[in-house]
Short mmCIF file of C-alpha atoms in Angstrom, two decimals:
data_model
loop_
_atom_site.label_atom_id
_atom_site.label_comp_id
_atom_site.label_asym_id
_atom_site.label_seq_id
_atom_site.Cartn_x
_atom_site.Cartn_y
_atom_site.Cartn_z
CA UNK A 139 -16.90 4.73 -10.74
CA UNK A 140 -13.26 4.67 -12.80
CA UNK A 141 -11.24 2.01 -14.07
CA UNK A 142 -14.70 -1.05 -14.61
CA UNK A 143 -13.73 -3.74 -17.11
CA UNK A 144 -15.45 -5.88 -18.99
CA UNK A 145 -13.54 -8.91 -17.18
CA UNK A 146 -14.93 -7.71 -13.72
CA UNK A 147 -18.39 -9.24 -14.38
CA UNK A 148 -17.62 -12.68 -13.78
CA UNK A 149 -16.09 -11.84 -10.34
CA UNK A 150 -19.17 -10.42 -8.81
CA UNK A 151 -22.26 -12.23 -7.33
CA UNK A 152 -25.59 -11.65 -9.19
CA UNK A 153 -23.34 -9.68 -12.13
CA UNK A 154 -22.48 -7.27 -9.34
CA UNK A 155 -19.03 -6.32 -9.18
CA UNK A 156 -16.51 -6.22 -6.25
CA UNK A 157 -15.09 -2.97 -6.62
CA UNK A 158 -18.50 -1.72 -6.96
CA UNK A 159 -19.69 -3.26 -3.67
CA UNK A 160 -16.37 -1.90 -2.08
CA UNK A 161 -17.67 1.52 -3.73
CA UNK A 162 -21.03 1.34 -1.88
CA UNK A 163 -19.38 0.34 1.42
CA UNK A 164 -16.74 2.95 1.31
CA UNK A 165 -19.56 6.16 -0.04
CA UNK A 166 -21.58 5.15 3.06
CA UNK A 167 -19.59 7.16 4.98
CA UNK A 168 -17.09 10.10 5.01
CA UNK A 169 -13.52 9.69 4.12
CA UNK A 170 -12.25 8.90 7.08
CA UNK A 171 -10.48 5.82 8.70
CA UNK A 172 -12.97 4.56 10.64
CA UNK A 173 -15.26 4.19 6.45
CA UNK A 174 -11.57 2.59 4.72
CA UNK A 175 -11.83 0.15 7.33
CA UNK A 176 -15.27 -1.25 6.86
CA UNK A 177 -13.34 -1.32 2.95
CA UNK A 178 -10.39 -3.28 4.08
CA UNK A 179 -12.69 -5.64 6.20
CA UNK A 180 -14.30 -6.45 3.96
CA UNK A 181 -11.42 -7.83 1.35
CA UNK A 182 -10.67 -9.28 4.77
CA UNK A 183 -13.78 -11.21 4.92
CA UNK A 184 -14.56 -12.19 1.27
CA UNK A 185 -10.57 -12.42 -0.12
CA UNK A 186 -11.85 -15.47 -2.19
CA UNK A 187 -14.18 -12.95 -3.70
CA UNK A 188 -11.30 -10.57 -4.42
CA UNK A 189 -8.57 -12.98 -5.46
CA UNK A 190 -11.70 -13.85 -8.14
CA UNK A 191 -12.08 -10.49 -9.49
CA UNK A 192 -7.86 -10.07 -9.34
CA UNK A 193 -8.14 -13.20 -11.50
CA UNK A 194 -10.84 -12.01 -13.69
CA UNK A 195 -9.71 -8.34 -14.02
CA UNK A 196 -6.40 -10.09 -15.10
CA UNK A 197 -7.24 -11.17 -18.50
CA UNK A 198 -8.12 -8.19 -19.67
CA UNK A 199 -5.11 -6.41 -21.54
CA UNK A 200 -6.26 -3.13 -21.42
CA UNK A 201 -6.98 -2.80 -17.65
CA UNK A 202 -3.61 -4.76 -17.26
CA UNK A 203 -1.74 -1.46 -19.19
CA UNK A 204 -3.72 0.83 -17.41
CA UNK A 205 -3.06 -1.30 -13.82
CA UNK A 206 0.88 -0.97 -14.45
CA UNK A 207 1.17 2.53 -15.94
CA UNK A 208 -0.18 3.53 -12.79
CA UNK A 209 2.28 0.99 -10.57
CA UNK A 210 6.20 0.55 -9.88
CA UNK A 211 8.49 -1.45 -7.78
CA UNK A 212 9.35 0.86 -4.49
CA UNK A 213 13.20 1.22 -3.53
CA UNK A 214 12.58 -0.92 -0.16
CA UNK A 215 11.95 -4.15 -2.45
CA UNK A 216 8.13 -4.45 -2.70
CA UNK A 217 5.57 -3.84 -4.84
CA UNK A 218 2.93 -1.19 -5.48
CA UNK A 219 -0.07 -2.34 -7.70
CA UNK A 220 -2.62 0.27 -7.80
CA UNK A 221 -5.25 -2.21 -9.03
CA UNK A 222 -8.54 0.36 -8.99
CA UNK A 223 -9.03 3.80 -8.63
CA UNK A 224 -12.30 5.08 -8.25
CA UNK A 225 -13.09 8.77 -8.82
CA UNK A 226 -16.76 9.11 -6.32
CA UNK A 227 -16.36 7.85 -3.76
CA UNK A 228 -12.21 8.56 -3.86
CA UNK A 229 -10.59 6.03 -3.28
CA UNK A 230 -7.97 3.66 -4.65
CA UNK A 231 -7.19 -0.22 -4.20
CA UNK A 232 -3.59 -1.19 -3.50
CA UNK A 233 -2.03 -4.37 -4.05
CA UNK A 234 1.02 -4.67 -2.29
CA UNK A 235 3.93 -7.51 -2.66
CA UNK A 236 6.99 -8.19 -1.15
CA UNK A 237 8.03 -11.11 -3.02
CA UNK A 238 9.57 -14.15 -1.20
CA UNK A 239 13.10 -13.63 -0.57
CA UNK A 240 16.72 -15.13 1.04
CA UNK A 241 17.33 -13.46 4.22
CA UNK A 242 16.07 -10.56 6.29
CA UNK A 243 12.29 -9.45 4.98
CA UNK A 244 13.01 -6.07 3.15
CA UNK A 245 9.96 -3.65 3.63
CA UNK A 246 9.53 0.29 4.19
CA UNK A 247 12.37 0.70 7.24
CA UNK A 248 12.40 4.62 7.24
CA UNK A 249 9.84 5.88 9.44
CA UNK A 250 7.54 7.78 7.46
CA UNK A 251 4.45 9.36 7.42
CA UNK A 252 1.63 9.19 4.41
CA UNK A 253 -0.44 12.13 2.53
CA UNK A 254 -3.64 9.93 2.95
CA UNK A 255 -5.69 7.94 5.26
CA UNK A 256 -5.72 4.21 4.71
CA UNK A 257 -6.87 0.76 5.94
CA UNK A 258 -5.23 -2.33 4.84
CA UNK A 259 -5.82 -6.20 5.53
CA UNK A 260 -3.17 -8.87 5.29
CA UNK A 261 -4.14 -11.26 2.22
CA UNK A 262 -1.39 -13.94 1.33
CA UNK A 263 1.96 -14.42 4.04
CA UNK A 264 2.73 -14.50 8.31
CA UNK A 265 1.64 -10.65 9.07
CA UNK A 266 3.23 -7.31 8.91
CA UNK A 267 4.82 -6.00 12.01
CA UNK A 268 4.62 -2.44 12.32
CA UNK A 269 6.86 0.52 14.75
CA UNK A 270 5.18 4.04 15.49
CA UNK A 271 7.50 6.96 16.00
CA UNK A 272 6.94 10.87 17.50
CA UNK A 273 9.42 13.58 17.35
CA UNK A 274 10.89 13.91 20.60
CA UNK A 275 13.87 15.91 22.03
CA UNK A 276 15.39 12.53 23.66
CA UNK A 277 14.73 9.97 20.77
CA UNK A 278 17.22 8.53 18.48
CA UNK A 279 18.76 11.36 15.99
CA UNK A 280 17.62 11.21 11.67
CA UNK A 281 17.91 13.46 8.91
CA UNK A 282 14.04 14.73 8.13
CA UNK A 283 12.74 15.20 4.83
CA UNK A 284 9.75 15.98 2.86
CA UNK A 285 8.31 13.91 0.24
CA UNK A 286 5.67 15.08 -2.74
CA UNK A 287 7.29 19.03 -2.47
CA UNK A 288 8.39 18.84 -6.08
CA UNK A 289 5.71 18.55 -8.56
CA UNK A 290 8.35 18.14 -11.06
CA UNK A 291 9.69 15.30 -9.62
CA UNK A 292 7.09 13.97 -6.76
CA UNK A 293 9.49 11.01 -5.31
CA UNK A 294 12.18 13.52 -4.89
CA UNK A 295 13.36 13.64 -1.15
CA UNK A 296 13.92 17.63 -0.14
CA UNK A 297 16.34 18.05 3.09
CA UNK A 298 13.63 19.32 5.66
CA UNK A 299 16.19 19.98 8.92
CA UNK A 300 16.80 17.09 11.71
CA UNK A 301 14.53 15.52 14.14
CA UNK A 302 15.28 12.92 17.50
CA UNK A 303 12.16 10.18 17.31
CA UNK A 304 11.24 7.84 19.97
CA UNK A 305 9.22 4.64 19.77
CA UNK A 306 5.60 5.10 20.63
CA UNK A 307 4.20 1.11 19.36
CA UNK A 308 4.89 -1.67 17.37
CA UNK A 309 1.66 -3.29 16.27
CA UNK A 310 1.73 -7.04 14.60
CA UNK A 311 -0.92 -7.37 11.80
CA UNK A 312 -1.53 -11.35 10.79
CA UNK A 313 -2.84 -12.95 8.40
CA UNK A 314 -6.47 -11.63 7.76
CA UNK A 315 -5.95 -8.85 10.40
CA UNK A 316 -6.31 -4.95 9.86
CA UNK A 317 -4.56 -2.18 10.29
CA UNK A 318 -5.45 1.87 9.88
CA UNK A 319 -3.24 4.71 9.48
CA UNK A 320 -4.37 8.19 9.39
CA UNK A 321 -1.56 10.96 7.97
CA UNK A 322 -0.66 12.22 11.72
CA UNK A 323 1.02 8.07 12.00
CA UNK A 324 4.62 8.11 11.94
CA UNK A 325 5.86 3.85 11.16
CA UNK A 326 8.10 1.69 9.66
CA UNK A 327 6.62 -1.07 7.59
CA UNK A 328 7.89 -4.83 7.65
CA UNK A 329 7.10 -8.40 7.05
CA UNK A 330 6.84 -10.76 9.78
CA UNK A 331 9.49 -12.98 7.71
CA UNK A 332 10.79 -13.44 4.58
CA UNK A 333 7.93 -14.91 2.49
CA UNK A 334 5.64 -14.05 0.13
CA UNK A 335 3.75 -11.57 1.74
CA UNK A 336 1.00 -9.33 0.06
CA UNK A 337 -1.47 -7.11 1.77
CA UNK A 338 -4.22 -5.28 0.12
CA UNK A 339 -4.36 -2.21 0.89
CA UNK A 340 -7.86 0.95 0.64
CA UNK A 341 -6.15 4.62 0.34
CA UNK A 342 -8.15 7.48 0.96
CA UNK A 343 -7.94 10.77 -1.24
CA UNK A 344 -5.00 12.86 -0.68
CA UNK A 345 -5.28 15.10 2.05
CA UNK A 346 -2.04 16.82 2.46
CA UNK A 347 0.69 17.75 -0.23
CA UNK A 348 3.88 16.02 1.07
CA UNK A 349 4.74 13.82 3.91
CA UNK A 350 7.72 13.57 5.56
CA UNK A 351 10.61 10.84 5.57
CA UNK A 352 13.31 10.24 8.51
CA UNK A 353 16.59 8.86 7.43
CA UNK A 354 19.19 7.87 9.66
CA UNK A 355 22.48 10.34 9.44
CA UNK A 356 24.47 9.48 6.76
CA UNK A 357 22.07 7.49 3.93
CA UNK A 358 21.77 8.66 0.77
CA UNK A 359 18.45 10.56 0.16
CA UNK A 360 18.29 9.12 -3.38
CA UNK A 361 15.00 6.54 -4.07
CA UNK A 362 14.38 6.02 -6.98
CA UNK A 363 11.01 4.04 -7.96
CA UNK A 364 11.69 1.40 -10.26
CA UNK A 365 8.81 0.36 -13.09
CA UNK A 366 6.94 -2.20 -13.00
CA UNK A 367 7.13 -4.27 -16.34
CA UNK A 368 3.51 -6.44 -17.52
CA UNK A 369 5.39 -9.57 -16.89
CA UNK A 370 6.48 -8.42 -13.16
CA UNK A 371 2.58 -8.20 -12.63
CA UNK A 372 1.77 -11.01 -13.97
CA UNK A 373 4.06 -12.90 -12.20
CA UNK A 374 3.01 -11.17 -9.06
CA UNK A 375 -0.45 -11.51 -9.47
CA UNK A 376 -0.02 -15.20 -10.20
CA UNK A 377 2.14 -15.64 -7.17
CA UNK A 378 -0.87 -13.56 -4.69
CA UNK A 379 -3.04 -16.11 -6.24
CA UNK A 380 -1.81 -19.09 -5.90
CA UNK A 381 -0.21 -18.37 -2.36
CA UNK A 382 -3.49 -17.46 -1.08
CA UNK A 383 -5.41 -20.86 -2.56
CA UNK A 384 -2.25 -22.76 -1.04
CA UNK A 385 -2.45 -20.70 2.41
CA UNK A 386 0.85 -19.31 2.18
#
């Protein structure tokens, strides 16, 4: 198990700890959806239990340099907290925030595909609403790319032809709900509105070397990540926290 602290202790029952729990849950099975989602349901149904160990986990410095080495703010506005990573069973624990905001929601509006399975819950905000895409010959046209080609530069964007893509769902995730997503999903990722939103998020290991990104004609393909500072997550993890104990 990688990544324990010292500061974990007092968030598990009976001096268990969560992510250790989430460890036995998730090495029950093989590393497939259907295994991340008895992972995410379970943040789903204890998130009191996992808002403690956040809290706990929190205090401790080192763990908090380690958390944001390993995190950055993604170009679509949100951002990526990769709050455990556990080497057997593989798997990481996301903490994703898209902070409250004027106007429309921002969130991950190029259809995209990922180079791992996941399952994700919906911890603090309204919901995530979700759109599922498939190449086809009579869909709306984009500019294709790959993503992860470059191991000099991983969050480069290399030009991989043009593709049409037509609509093929549009899921709505609330509050407490789940959501899986295997690396064949195509899907644009958005809050349901502009608040605080913040969904936590079980990644399987990598399975493929890139994924691919569809731009509409004419954007640039230039997105950066931006870092994540160890106020930012503070700040962030203060806001999860005391959104969820208000109900936000």
């Amino acid at each position: 198990m990688g990544n324990e602290s010292g500061s974990e202790l007092a968030a598990g029952s009976g001096g268990r700890l969560f992510s250790t729990e989430l460890a036995g849950v998730l090495g029950a099975g093989p590393a497939d959806t259907a295994t991340l989602l008895r992972g995410a349901r379970r943040v789903a149904e204890q998130p009191g239990r996992f808002i403690s160990w956040l809290r706990n986990s929190g205090a401790d410095e080192k763990w908090v340099r380690e958390t944001v080495a390993r995190s950055y703010w993604h170009p679509n506005g949100f951002a990526k907290l990769a709050v455990h990573v556990s080497g057997e069973p593989q798997f990481r624990l996301r903490l994703h925030v898209w902070p409250a905001v004027p106007g429309a929601p921002a969130g991950e509006s190029n259809p995209h595909s990922h180079r791992w399975d996941f399952a994700s819950t919906v911890l603090v905000g309204t919901g995530m609403h979700m759109v599922e895409y498939a190449e086809s010959a009579n869909g709306r046209p984009y500019d294709r790319y790959r993503y992860g080609e470059d191991p000099a530069d991983p969050a480069a964007l290399r030009a991989d032809g043009h593709a049409r893509l037509k609509k093929t769902g549009a899921p709505h995730v609330w509050r407490g709900g789940l959501y899986t997503c295997n690396t064949k999903v195509v899907h644009t990722v958005v809050p349901v509105d502009n608040g605080l939103t913040a969904t936590v998020v079980v990644q399987g290991p990598h399975l493929t070397r890139s994924t691919v990104v569809y731009r509409e004609p004419g954007q640039s393909d230039d997105q950066p990540n931006r870092p994540l500072t160890e106020g930012d997550f503070h700040l962030l993890v203060k806001e999860v926290i005391t959104g969820w104990e208000n109900g936000a």
